[in-house]
mmCIF file of C-alpha atoms in Angstrom:
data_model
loop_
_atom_site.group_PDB
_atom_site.id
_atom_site.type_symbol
_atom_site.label_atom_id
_atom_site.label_comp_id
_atom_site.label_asym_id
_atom_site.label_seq_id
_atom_site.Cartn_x
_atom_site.Cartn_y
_atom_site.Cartn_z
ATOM 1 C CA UNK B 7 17.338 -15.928 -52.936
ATOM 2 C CA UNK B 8 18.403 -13.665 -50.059
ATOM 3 C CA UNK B 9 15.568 -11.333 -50.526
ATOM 4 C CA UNK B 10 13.941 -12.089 -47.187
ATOM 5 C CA UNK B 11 17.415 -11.341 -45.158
ATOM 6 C CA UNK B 12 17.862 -7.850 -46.516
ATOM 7 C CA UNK B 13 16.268 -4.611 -45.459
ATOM 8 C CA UNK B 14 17.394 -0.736 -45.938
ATOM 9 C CA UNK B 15 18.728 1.529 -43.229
ATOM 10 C CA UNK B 16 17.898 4.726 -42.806
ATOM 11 C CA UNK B 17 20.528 6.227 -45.281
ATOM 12 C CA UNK B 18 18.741 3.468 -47.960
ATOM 13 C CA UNK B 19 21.590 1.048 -48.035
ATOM 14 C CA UNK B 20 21.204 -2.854 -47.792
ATOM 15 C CA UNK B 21 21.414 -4.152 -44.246
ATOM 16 C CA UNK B 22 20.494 -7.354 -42.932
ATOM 17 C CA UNK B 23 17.266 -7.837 -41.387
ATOM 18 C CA UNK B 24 19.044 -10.945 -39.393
ATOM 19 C CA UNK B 25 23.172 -10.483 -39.749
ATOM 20 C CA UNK B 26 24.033 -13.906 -38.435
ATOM 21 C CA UNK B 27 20.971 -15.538 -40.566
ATOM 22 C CA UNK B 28 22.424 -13.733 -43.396
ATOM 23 C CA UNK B 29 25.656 -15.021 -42.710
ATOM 24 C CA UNK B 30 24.911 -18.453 -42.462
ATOM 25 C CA UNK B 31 22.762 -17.660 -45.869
ATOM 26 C CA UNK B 32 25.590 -16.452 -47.612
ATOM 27 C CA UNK B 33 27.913 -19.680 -46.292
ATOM 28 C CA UNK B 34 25.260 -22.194 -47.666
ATOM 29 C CA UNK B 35 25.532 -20.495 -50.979
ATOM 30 C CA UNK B 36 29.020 -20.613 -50.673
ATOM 31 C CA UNK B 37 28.967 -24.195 -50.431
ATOM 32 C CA UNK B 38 26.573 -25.140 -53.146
ATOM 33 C CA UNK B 39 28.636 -22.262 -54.969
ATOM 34 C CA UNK B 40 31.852 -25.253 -54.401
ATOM 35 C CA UNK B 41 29.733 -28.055 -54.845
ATOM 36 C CA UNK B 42 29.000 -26.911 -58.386
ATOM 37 C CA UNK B 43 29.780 -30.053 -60.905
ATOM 38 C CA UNK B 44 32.532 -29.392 -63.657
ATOM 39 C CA UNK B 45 30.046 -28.467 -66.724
ATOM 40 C CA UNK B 46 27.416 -26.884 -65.246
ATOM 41 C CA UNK B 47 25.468 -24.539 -66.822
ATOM 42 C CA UNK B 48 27.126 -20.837 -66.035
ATOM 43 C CA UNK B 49 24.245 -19.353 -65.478
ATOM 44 C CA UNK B 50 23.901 -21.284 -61.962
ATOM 45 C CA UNK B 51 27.370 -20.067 -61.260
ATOM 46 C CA UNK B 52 26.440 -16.784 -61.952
ATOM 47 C CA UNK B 53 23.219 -16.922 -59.903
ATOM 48 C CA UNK B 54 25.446 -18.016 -56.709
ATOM 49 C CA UNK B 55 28.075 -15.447 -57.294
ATOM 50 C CA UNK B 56 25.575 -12.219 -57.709
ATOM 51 C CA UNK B 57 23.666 -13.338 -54.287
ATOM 52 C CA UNK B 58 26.795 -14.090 -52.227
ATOM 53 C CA UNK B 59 27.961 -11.003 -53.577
ATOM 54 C CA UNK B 60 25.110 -8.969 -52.461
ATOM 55 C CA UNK B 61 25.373 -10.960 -49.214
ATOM 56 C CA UNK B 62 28.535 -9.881 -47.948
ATOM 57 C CA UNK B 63 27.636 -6.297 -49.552
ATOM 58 C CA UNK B 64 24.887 -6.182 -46.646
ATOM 59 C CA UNK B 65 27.452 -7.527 -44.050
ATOM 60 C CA UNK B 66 29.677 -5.013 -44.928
ATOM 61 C CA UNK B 67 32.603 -7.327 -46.196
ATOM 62 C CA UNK B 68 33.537 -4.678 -49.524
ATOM 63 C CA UNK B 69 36.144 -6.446 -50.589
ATOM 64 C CA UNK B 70 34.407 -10.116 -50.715
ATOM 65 C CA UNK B 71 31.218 -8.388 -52.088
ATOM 66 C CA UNK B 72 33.265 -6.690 -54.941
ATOM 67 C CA UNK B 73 35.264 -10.482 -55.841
ATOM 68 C CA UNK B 74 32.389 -12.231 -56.390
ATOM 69 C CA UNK B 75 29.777 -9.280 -58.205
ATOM 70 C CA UNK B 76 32.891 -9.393 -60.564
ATOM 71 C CA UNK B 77 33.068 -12.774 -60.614
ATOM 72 C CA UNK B 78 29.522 -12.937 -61.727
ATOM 73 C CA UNK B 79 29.263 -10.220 -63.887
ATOM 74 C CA UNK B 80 32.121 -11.613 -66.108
ATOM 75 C CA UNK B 81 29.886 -14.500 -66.625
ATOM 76 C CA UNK B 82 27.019 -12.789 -67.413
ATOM 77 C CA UNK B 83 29.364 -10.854 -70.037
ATOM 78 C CA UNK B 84 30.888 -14.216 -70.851
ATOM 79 C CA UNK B 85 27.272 -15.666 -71.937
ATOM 80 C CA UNK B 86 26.126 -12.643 -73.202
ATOM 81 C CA UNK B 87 23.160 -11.859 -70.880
ATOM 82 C CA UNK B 88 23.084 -8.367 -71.431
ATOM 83 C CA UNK B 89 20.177 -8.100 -68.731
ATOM 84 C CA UNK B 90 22.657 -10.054 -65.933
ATOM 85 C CA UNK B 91 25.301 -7.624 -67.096
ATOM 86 C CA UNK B 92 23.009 -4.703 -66.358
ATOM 87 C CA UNK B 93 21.806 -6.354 -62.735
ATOM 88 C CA UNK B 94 24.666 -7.109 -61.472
ATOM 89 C CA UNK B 95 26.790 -4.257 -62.715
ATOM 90 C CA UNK B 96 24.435 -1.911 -60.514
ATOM 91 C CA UNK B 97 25.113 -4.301 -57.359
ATOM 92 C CA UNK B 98 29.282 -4.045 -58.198
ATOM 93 C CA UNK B 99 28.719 -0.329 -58.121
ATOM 94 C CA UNK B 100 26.794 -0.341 -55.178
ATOM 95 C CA UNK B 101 29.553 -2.394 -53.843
ATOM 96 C CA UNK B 102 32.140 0.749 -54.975
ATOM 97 C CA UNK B 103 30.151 2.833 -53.404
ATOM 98 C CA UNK B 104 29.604 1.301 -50.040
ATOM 99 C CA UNK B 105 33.328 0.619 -49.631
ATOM 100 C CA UNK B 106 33.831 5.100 -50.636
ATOM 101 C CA UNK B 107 35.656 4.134 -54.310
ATOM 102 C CA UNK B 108 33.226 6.999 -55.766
ATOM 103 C CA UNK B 109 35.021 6.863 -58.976
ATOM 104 C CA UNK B 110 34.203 3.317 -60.183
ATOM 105 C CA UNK B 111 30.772 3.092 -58.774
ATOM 106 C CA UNK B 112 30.125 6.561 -61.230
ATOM 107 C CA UNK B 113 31.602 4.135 -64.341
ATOM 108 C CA UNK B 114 29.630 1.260 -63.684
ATOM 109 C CA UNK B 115 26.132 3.428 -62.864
ATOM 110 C CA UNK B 116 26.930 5.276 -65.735
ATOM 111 C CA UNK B 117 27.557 1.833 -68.204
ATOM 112 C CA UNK B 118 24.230 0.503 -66.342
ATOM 113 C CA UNK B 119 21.936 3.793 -67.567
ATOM 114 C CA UNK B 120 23.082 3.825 -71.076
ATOM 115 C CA UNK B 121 22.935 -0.097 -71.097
ATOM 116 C CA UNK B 122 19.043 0.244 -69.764
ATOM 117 C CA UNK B 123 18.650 3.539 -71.961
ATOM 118 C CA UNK B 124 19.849 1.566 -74.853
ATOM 119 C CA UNK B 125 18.707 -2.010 -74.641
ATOM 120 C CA UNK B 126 16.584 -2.957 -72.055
ATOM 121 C CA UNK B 127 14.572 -0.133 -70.847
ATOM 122 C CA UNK B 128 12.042 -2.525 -68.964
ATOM 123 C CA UNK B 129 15.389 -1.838 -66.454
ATOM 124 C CA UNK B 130 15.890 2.073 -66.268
ATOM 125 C CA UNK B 131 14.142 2.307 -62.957
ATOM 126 C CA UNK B 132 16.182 0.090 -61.701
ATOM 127 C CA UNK B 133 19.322 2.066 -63.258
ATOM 128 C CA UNK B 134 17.763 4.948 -62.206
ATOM 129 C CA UNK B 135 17.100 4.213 -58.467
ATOM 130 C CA UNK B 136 20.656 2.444 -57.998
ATOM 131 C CA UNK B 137 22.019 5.939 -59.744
ATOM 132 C CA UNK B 138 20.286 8.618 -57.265
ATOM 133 C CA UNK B 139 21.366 7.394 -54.614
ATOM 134 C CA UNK B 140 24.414 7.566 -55.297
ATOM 135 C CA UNK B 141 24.031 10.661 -56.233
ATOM 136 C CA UNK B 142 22.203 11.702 -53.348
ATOM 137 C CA UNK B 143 25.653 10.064 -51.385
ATOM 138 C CA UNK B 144 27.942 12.133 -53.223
ATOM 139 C CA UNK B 145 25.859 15.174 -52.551
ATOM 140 C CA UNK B 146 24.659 15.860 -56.129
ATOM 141 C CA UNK B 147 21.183 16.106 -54.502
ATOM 142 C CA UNK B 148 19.448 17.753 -58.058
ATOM 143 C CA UNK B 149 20.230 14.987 -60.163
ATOM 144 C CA UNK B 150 19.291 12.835 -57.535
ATOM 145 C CA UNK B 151 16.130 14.062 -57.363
ATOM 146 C CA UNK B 152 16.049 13.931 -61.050
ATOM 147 C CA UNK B 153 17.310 10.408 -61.349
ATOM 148 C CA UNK B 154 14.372 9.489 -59.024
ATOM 149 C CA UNK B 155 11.416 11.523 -60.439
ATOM 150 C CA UNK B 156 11.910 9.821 -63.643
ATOM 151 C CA UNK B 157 12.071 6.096 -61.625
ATOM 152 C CA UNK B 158 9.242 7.032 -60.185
ATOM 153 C CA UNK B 159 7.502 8.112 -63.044
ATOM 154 C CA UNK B 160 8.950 4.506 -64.765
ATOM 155 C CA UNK B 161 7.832 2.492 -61.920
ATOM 156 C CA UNK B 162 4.145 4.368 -61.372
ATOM 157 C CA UNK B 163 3.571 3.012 -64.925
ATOM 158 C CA UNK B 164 4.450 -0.168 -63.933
ATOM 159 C CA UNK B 165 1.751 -0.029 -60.878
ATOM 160 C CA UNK B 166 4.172 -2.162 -58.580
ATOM 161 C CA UNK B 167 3.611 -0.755 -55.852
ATOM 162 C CA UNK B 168 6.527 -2.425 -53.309
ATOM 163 C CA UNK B 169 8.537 -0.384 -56.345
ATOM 164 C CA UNK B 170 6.860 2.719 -55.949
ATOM 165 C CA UNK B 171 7.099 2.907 -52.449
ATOM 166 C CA UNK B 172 11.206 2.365 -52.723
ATOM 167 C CA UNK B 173 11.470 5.187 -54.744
ATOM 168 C CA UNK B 174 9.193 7.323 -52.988
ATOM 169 C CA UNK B 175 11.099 6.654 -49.974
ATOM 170 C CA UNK B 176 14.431 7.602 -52.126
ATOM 171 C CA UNK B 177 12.695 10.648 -53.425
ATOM 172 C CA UNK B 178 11.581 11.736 -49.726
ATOM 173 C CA UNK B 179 15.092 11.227 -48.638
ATOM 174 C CA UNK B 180 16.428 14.102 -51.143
ATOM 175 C CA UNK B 181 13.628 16.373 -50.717
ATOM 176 C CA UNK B 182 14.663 16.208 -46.356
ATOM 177 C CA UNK B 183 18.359 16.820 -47.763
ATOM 178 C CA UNK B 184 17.586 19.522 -49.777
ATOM 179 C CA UNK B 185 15.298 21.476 -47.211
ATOM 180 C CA UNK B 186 18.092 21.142 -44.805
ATOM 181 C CA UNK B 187 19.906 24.894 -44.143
#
């Protein structure tokens, strides 16, 4: 949805590749977001919620981001999209983490992993990724290499290779960190 709009920086965290095309992005899917009839199926609701979410997460408006990722992830809890709950339980705790609040972006990483360990391991790379880097943030920089390795391992299997590289670049990050005096 806002896929094209969004690139990493150099410490891996979502930017904009255009911030006032972003912007403008994120206030069209505010407005359809409104426009929404009474009845509609949540799932659309949801949809709009996680993306503007992740919008203003790459703008770097915390507090916005973290309304409406919790917005959307109590409807994918309310409909009982397990997957959705996983997704966009990852992008609140990225938004936790981006904003410093180290504390509730380790709950929800931690809820994602065992969700993805548990139920939907076609997702533990994902988990996995989204996990060490936060670790690598905090400074746990082992388990963050861990946490990787085993992405990478998950996501080699897969053969996707726009994946792969994401990790690898990750991976690379720690291993610069960790040669560091």
């Amino acid at each position: 949805m806002l896929e094209h709009l969004i690139t990493h920086d150099h410490d891996l965290r979502m930017v904009p590749t255009d911030r006032n095309e972003l912007a403008t992005a994120v206030g069209r899917l505010h407005g359809e977001l409104r426009a929404l009839p009474e009845g509609t199926d949540p799932a659309r609701a949801r949809l709009l919620t996680r993306w503007i979410g992740i919008g203003h997460l790459c703008l770097g408006h915390h507090e916005e981001a973290r309304t409406f990722l919790r917005q959307s992830l109590d409807l994918a809890t309310e409909t009982g999209n397990t997957r959705a709950v996983l997704a966009t339980g990852l992008n609140l705790a990225d938004a936790h983490r981006y904003a410093g609040d180290v504390r509730t972006a380790d709950a929800l990483y931690r809820s994602a992993l065992d969700t993805a360990r548990t139920r939907h391991p076609e997702l533990l790379d994902f988990a996995l990724q989204h996990t060490g880097k936060h670790l690598m943030e905090r400074g746990d920089l082992t388990q963050a290499r861990t946490h990787l390795q085993e992405a990478l391992r998950l996501r080699i299997a897969k053969g996707d290779s726009e994946l792969i590289e994401s990790t690898q670049a990750a991976l690379d990050r720690v291993e610069l960190l960790l040669d560091r005096p």
